Amino acid sequence: MLITGGLGFIGSNLALRLLDLGAAVTLVDSLIPAYGGNWFNIEPVRQRVHVNLADVRDAHAMNALVPGHDYLFNLAGQVSHLDSMSDPFTDLEINARSQLSILEACRLHNPAIRIVYAGTRQQYGKPDYLPLDEQHLQHPTDINGVNKLAGEWYHIIYHQVYGLTASSLRLTNTYGPRQLLRHNRQGFIAWFVRLALEGAEIQVYGDGRQRRDLTYVDDVVEAFLLAGANPAAAGQVFNLGGLQPVALGDLAQMLVEITGRGRVRLAPWPADRQKIDIGDVYSSYAKIEATLGWRPTVPLREGLRRMVDYYEKYGHHYW
């Protein structure tokens, strides 16, 4: 198994699960400080996994790493929507151009490899209807969404034209242990958790009623395994989703209750965030449930409890 972005949040959780299943696992990560790669994420299995410090933008590195692997879980990416707007060219290089380098390495040096790509529901942009399904028009509202859309469709085209076995999972808000908490530019949930643990004020923008769905990381890992193992996934895109959407104000209050710390305050929208906010958004997972048998299983309060417990023990490794 080869995992790009393997020292990051989802990649490390996937690696731990694969090792439990008896797989030989190689992780590729550039350890760019602001992106979430963290040696502590693999601390329990550090002696059982091979790590290659390389950047997916380096085509020569990918040409060397791809051969000899049966599966590629392609999780490397720049995931900050705000960063994509302030530095669009880096986002383009990582989320679009480097995906072509990875796919060319597969096409030329290991065409039998099975690839699962991490897409995002951000590709849809502001919803025309809810819940989002895979037929919804994609009209992203930021540079990150545009480049992730391109990266995903490179994978699908390489399946259609070159016969590579590739599929994509459009992730919604993933949460759980090993997530970056150093700053607030990679999504709201981890930052809410940190603020609650520190007993600080959690600011929720607007009226706090905007709804999101969240998927616990163990459920996301299960979706990657099913997509990699099932031939029916080849050439397909699938939404992931949560059991039910939740208002952000209610989510913040839930964290205050779980931690016994912090407080919630409604605040006006900052201009840079309001420009790319998409209002209510949550996804239908009906297609992946019908095709691969996947559905989320971890209730939100239980998942948040697990996440809080992890950072109560190990938070000093994350901020």
Short mmCIF file of C-alpha atoms in Angstrom, two decimals:
data_model
loop_
_atom_site.label_atom_id
_atom_site.label_comp_id
_atom_site.label_asym_id
_atom_site.label_seq_id
_atom_site.Cartn_x
_atom_site.Cartn_y
_atom_site.Cartn_z
CA MET A 1 0.00 0.00 0.00
CA LEU A 2 1.24 3.48 -0.91
CA ILE A 3 -0.35 6.48 0.82
CA THR A 4 0.47 10.01 -0.30
CA GLY A 5 -0.05 12.51 2.50
CA GLY A 6 0.56 9.53 4.75
CA LEU A 7 1.72 11.46 7.83
CA GLY A 8 -1.38 13.63 7.73
CA PHE A 9 -4.75 13.25 9.40
CA ILE A 10 -6.64 10.76 7.24
CA GLY A 11 -3.52 9.14 5.79
CA SER A 12 -2.12 8.17 9.19
CA ASN A 13 -5.45 6.76 10.39
CA LEU A 14 -5.69 4.76 7.18
CA ALA A 15 -2.13 3.50 7.66
CA LEU A 16 -2.89 2.24 11.17
CA ARG A 17 -5.94 0.36 9.93
CA LEU A 18 -4.05 -1.18 6.99
CA LEU A 19 -1.27 -2.36 9.28
CA ASP A 20 -3.86 -4.02 11.53
CA LEU A 21 -5.10 -5.84 8.42
CA GLY A 22 -1.58 -7.12 7.69
CA ALA A 23 -0.63 -4.82 4.81
CA ALA A 24 2.86 -3.56 3.98
CA VAL A 25 2.52 0.22 4.05
CA THR A 26 4.67 3.00 2.58
CA LEU A 27 3.86 6.59 3.47
CA VAL A 28 4.85 9.57 1.34
CA ASP A 29 4.74 13.02 2.90
CA SER A 30 6.51 16.34 2.39
CA LEU A 31 5.99 17.44 6.02
CA ILE A 32 5.24 21.02 4.97
CA PRO A 33 4.64 22.54 8.44
CA ALA A 34 1.24 24.13 7.84
CA TYR A 35 -0.29 21.14 6.03
CA GLY A 36 -0.78 18.63 8.86
CA GLY A 37 1.94 16.01 8.45
CA ASN A 38 3.09 14.94 11.93
CA TRP A 39 5.50 12.21 12.99
CA PHE A 40 3.47 11.64 16.14
CA ASN A 41 0.53 10.50 14.01
CA ILE A 42 2.30 7.17 13.43
CA GLU A 43 4.00 6.90 16.82
CA PRO A 44 2.28 3.58 17.71
CA VAL A 45 3.49 1.92 14.48
CA ARG A 46 6.64 3.83 13.58
CA GLN A 47 8.76 0.67 13.40
CA ARG A 48 6.21 -1.14 11.21
CA VAL A 49 5.80 1.38 8.38
CA HIS A 50 8.15 2.73 5.73
CA VAL A 51 8.18 6.53 5.37
CA ASN A 52 9.57 8.38 2.37
CA LEU A 53 9.91 12.14 2.78
CA ALA A 54 9.08 13.40 -0.69
CA ASP A 55 6.85 15.99 -2.33
CA VAL A 56 4.21 14.85 -4.81
CA ARG A 57 5.27 17.80 -6.98
CA ASP A 58 8.53 15.89 -7.61
CA ALA A 59 7.77 13.72 -10.64
CA HIS A 60 11.08 11.84 -10.31
CA ALA A 61 10.19 10.83 -6.74
CA MET A 62 6.78 9.56 -7.80
CA ASN A 63 8.29 7.61 -10.69
CA ALA A 64 10.51 5.86 -8.16
CA LEU A 65 7.84 5.27 -5.52
CA VAL A 66 4.86 4.02 -7.53
CA PRO A 67 6.34 0.72 -8.84
CA GLY A 68 5.84 -2.35 -6.70
CA HIS A 69 2.64 -1.26 -4.97
CA ASP A 70 -0.81 -2.80 -5.38
CA TYR A 71 -2.81 0.17 -4.10
CA LEU A 72 -2.35 3.93 -4.03
CA PHE A 73 -4.45 5.99 -1.62
CA ASN A 74 -3.90 9.48 -2.98
CA LEU A 75 -4.46 11.83 -0.04
CA ALA A 76 -1.75 14.45 -0.55
CA GLY A 77 -3.20 17.90 -1.05
CA GLN A 78 -3.44 21.52 -0.06
CA VAL A 79 -6.78 21.63 1.74
CA SER A 80 -7.09 25.22 3.00
CA HIS A 81 -9.69 27.21 1.08
CA LEU A 82 -8.32 30.50 2.44
CA ASP A 83 -4.73 29.61 1.50
CA SER A 84 -5.84 28.72 -2.01
CA MET A 85 -7.15 32.25 -2.46
CA SER A 86 -4.01 33.96 -1.12
CA ASP A 87 -1.57 31.58 -2.87
CA PRO A 88 -3.40 30.10 -5.87
CA PHE A 89 -0.28 28.88 -7.69
CA THR A 90 0.82 26.58 -4.86
CA ASP A 91 -2.68 25.16 -4.72
CA LEU A 92 -2.57 24.60 -8.48
CA GLU A 93 0.80 22.83 -8.28
CA ILE A 94 -0.23 20.45 -5.49
CA ASN A 95 -3.89 19.78 -6.25
CA ALA A 96 -3.79 19.73 -10.05
CA ARG A 97 -0.37 19.56 -11.73
CA SER A 98 1.13 17.06 -9.28
CA GLN A 99 -1.88 14.78 -9.77
CA LEU A 100 -0.89 14.43 -13.41
CA SER A 101 2.65 13.50 -12.34
CA ILE A 102 1.27 10.82 -10.03
CA LEU A 103 -1.03 9.42 -12.69
CA GLU A 104 1.71 9.44 -15.34
CA ALA A 105 3.95 7.51 -12.94
CA CYS A 106 1.17 4.96 -12.54
CA ARG A 107 0.45 4.76 -16.28
CA LEU A 108 4.10 4.31 -17.24
CA HIS A 109 5.48 2.29 -14.33
CA ASN A 110 2.60 0.45 -12.63
CA PRO A 111 -0.60 0.40 -14.70
CA ALA A 112 -2.14 -2.40 -12.59
CA ILE A 113 -2.17 -0.30 -9.40
CA ARG A 114 -5.59 0.54 -7.90
CA ILE A 115 -6.01 4.22 -7.01
CA VAL A 116 -8.43 5.94 -4.65
CA TYR A 117 -8.34 9.74 -4.72
CA ALA A 118 -9.51 12.09 -1.97
CA GLY A 119 -11.87 14.61 -3.54
CA THR A 120 -14.03 17.11 -1.68
CA ARG A 121 -17.62 18.26 -1.54
CA GLN A 122 -16.17 21.77 -1.91
CA GLN A 123 -16.12 20.98 -5.64
CA TYR A 124 -19.89 21.52 -5.70
CA GLY A 125 -19.76 25.08 -4.43
CA LYS A 126 -22.95 26.71 -3.15
CA PRO A 127 -25.71 24.09 -3.28
CA ASP A 128 -28.54 24.34 -5.78
CA TYR A 129 -30.40 21.71 -3.75
CA LEU A 130 -29.81 19.53 -0.70
CA PRO A 131 -28.63 16.95 0.03
CA LEU A 132 -25.89 17.12 -2.59
CA ASP A 133 -25.72 14.10 -4.85
CA GLU A 134 -23.13 13.16 -7.45
CA GLN A 135 -25.29 14.58 -10.26
CA HIS A 136 -25.23 18.09 -8.77
CA LEU A 137 -23.51 20.67 -10.97
CA GLN A 138 -20.00 21.49 -9.80
CA HIS A 139 -19.43 25.25 -9.53
CA PRO A 140 -16.73 25.81 -6.88
CA THR A 141 -16.54 29.09 -4.99
CA ASP A 142 -12.77 29.08 -4.38
CA ILE A 143 -9.52 28.11 -6.07
CA ASN A 144 -9.16 24.99 -3.93
CA GLY A 145 -12.47 23.63 -5.19
CA VAL A 146 -11.49 24.27 -8.82
CA ASN A 147 -8.13 22.51 -8.49
CA LYS A 148 -9.55 19.58 -6.51
CA LEU A 149 -12.18 19.15 -9.22
CA ALA A 150 -9.43 19.05 -11.84
CA GLY A 151 -7.38 16.58 -9.81
CA GLU A 152 -10.36 14.29 -9.45
CA TRP A 153 -11.21 14.33 -13.14
CA TYR A 154 -7.63 13.60 -14.14
CA HIS A 155 -8.10 10.33 -12.26
CA ILE A 156 -11.39 9.56 -13.99
CA ILE A 157 -9.96 10.39 -17.44
CA TYR A 158 -6.94 8.15 -16.83
CA HIS A 159 -9.40 5.39 -16.01
CA GLN A 160 -11.48 6.01 -19.13
CA VAL A 161 -8.60 6.49 -21.57
CA TYR A 162 -5.72 4.45 -20.16
CA GLY A 163 -7.58 1.83 -18.15
CA LEU A 164 -6.12 2.75 -14.76
CA THR A 165 -8.32 1.53 -11.92
CA ALA A 166 -9.13 4.83 -10.23
CA SER A 167 -12.01 6.21 -8.21
CA SER A 168 -12.69 9.29 -6.08
CA LEU A 169 -14.35 9.92 -2.74
CA ARG A 170 -15.79 13.40 -2.28
CA LEU A 171 -15.20 13.97 1.41
CA THR A 172 -17.29 16.21 3.58
CA ASN A 173 -16.07 17.53 6.97
CA THR A 174 -13.89 14.74 8.36
CA TYR A 175 -13.02 14.86 12.06
CA GLY A 176 -11.26 12.75 14.68
CA PRO A 177 -7.84 12.01 16.20
CA ARG A 178 -4.60 13.10 14.46
CA GLN A 179 -6.14 16.18 12.84
CA LEU A 180 -4.18 19.41 12.52
CA LEU A 181 -5.02 21.83 15.35
CA ARG A 182 -2.16 24.30 14.94
CA HIS A 183 -4.24 26.89 13.08
CA ASN A 184 -7.79 27.45 11.83
CA ARG A 185 -7.22 27.49 8.07
CA GLN A 186 -8.10 23.84 7.42
CA GLY A 187 -11.71 23.73 8.54
CA PHE A 188 -13.75 24.69 11.54
CA ILE A 189 -14.18 21.46 13.50
CA ALA A 190 -10.58 20.94 14.69
CA TRP A 191 -10.32 24.60 15.66
CA PHE A 192 -13.58 24.39 17.62
CA VAL A 193 -12.16 21.38 19.50
CA ARG A 194 -8.96 23.21 20.35
CA LEU A 195 -10.80 26.30 21.59
CA ALA A 196 -13.08 24.18 23.76
CA LEU A 197 -10.14 22.27 25.25
CA GLU A 198 -8.40 25.54 26.04
CA GLY A 199 -11.52 26.92 27.70
CA ALA A 200 -11.64 29.71 25.14
CA GLU A 201 -14.46 31.39 23.29
CA ILE A 202 -15.75 29.59 20.20
CA GLN A 203 -16.86 32.17 17.67
CA VAL A 204 -19.61 31.01 15.31
CA TYR A 205 -20.24 33.36 12.41
CA GLY A 206 -23.65 34.74 11.52
CA ASP A 207 -26.67 33.29 13.33
CA GLY A 208 -25.02 29.91 13.94
CA ARG A 209 -27.77 28.04 12.09
CA GLN A 210 -25.76 27.13 8.99
CA ARG A 211 -25.73 23.33 8.78
CA ARG A 212 -22.95 20.89 7.94
CA ASP A 213 -22.51 17.13 7.95
CA LEU A 214 -19.47 15.51 9.53
CA THR A 215 -17.89 12.09 9.04
CA TYR A 216 -15.74 10.46 11.71
CA VAL A 217 -12.33 9.47 10.41
CA ASP A 218 -12.78 5.72 11.07
CA ASP A 219 -15.81 5.76 8.78
CA VAL A 220 -13.80 7.62 6.13
CA VAL A 221 -11.02 5.02 6.37
CA GLU A 222 -13.61 2.28 5.83
CA ALA A 223 -14.82 4.04 2.67
CA PHE A 224 -11.28 4.15 1.27
CA LEU A 225 -10.82 0.44 1.94
CA LEU A 226 -14.10 -0.45 0.26
CA ALA A 227 -13.35 1.74 -2.76
CA GLY A 228 -9.92 0.16 -3.14
CA ALA A 229 -11.12 -3.42 -2.76
CA ASN A 230 -14.34 -3.42 -4.80
CA PRO A 231 -14.05 -3.49 -8.63
CA ALA A 232 -17.45 -1.75 -8.82
CA ALA A 233 -15.74 1.47 -7.66
CA ALA A 234 -13.52 1.75 -10.75
CA GLY A 235 -14.11 4.98 -12.64
CA GLN A 236 -16.70 6.17 -10.13
CA VAL A 237 -17.04 9.18 -7.84
CA PHE A 238 -18.82 8.86 -4.52
CA ASN A 239 -20.00 11.31 -1.91
CA LEU A 240 -19.38 10.59 1.74
CA GLY A 241 -21.63 12.15 4.35
CA GLY A 242 -22.67 12.25 7.97
CA LEU A 243 -25.60 10.60 9.71
CA GLN A 244 -27.42 13.95 9.85
CA PRO A 245 -26.54 17.62 9.41
CA VAL A 246 -25.96 19.78 12.47
CA ALA A 247 -26.10 23.55 12.97
CA LEU A 248 -22.66 24.99 13.73
CA GLY A 249 -23.93 26.75 16.84
CA ASP A 250 -25.30 23.46 18.17
CA LEU A 251 -22.03 21.71 17.34
CA ALA A 252 -20.02 24.31 19.24
CA GLN A 253 -22.35 24.00 22.24
CA MET A 254 -21.97 20.21 22.13
CA LEU A 255 -18.20 20.58 22.42
CA VAL A 256 -18.60 22.91 25.40
CA GLU A 257 -20.76 20.24 27.05
CA ILE A 258 -18.33 17.40 26.25
CA THR A 259 -15.22 19.22 27.45
CA GLY A 260 -16.87 21.11 30.28
CA ARG A 261 -14.95 24.15 29.09
CA GLY A 262 -15.21 27.09 26.74
CA ARG A 263 -18.18 29.18 25.66
CA VAL A 264 -19.96 30.01 22.41
CA ARG A 265 -20.44 33.48 20.93
CA LEU A 266 -22.07 34.50 17.66
CA ALA A 267 -19.88 36.91 15.68
CA PRO A 268 -20.20 38.89 12.42
CA TRP A 269 -18.73 37.31 9.31
CA PRO A 270 -15.14 38.31 8.43
CA ALA A 271 -15.10 39.62 4.87
CA ASP A 272 -12.61 37.03 3.54
CA ARG A 273 -14.63 34.11 4.87
CA GLN A 274 -18.04 35.43 3.91
CA LYS A 275 -16.97 35.69 0.27
CA ILE A 276 -16.39 31.93 0.04
CA ASP A 277 -19.01 30.68 2.50
CA ILE A 278 -21.61 28.41 0.93
CA GLY A 279 -24.38 28.39 3.54
CA ASP A 280 -26.06 25.10 4.43
CA VAL A 281 -24.38 22.10 2.83
CA TYR A 282 -24.63 18.37 3.39
CA SER A 283 -24.26 15.36 1.13
CA SER A 284 -26.19 12.27 0.15
CA TYR A 285 -24.22 9.02 0.51
CA ALA A 286 -26.92 6.94 -1.19
CA LYS A 287 -24.71 6.02 -4.17
CA ILE A 288 -21.80 4.62 -2.16
CA GLU A 289 -24.21 2.82 0.14
CA ALA A 290 -25.93 1.16 -2.82
CA THR A 291 -22.68 0.36 -4.68
CA LEU A 292 -20.19 -0.49 -1.92
CA GLY A 293 -22.35 -0.94 1.18
CA TRP A 294 -20.83 2.03 3.01
CA ARG A 295 -22.66 4.24 5.46
CA PRO A 296 -21.45 6.30 8.45
CA THR A 297 -21.71 4.46 11.76
CA VAL A 298 -20.21 6.74 14.43
CA PRO A 299 -22.73 9.18 15.98
CA LEU A 300 -21.52 12.77 16.14
CA ARG A 301 -21.43 13.09 19.94
CA GLU A 302 -19.54 9.80 20.26
CA GLY A 303 -17.03 10.83 17.58
CA LEU A 304 -16.44 14.19 19.23
CA ARG A 305 -15.96 12.45 22.57
CA ARG A 306 -13.27 10.21 21.06
CA MET A 307 -11.58 13.20 19.45
CA VAL A 308 -11.58 15.21 22.68
CA ASP A 309 -10.21 12.22 24.63
CA TYR A 310 -7.33 11.90 22.15
CA TYR A 311 -6.31 15.55 22.41
CA GLU A 312 -6.73 15.55 26.20
CA LYS A 313 -3.88 13.00 26.18
CA TYR A 314 -1.77 14.11 23.23
CA GLY A 315 -2.69 17.72 22.46
CA HIS A 316 0.86 18.94 23.19
CA HIS A 317 1.97 17.15 20.02
CA TYR A 318 -0.51 19.15 17.91
CA TRP A 319 -0.19 22.78 19.06
#
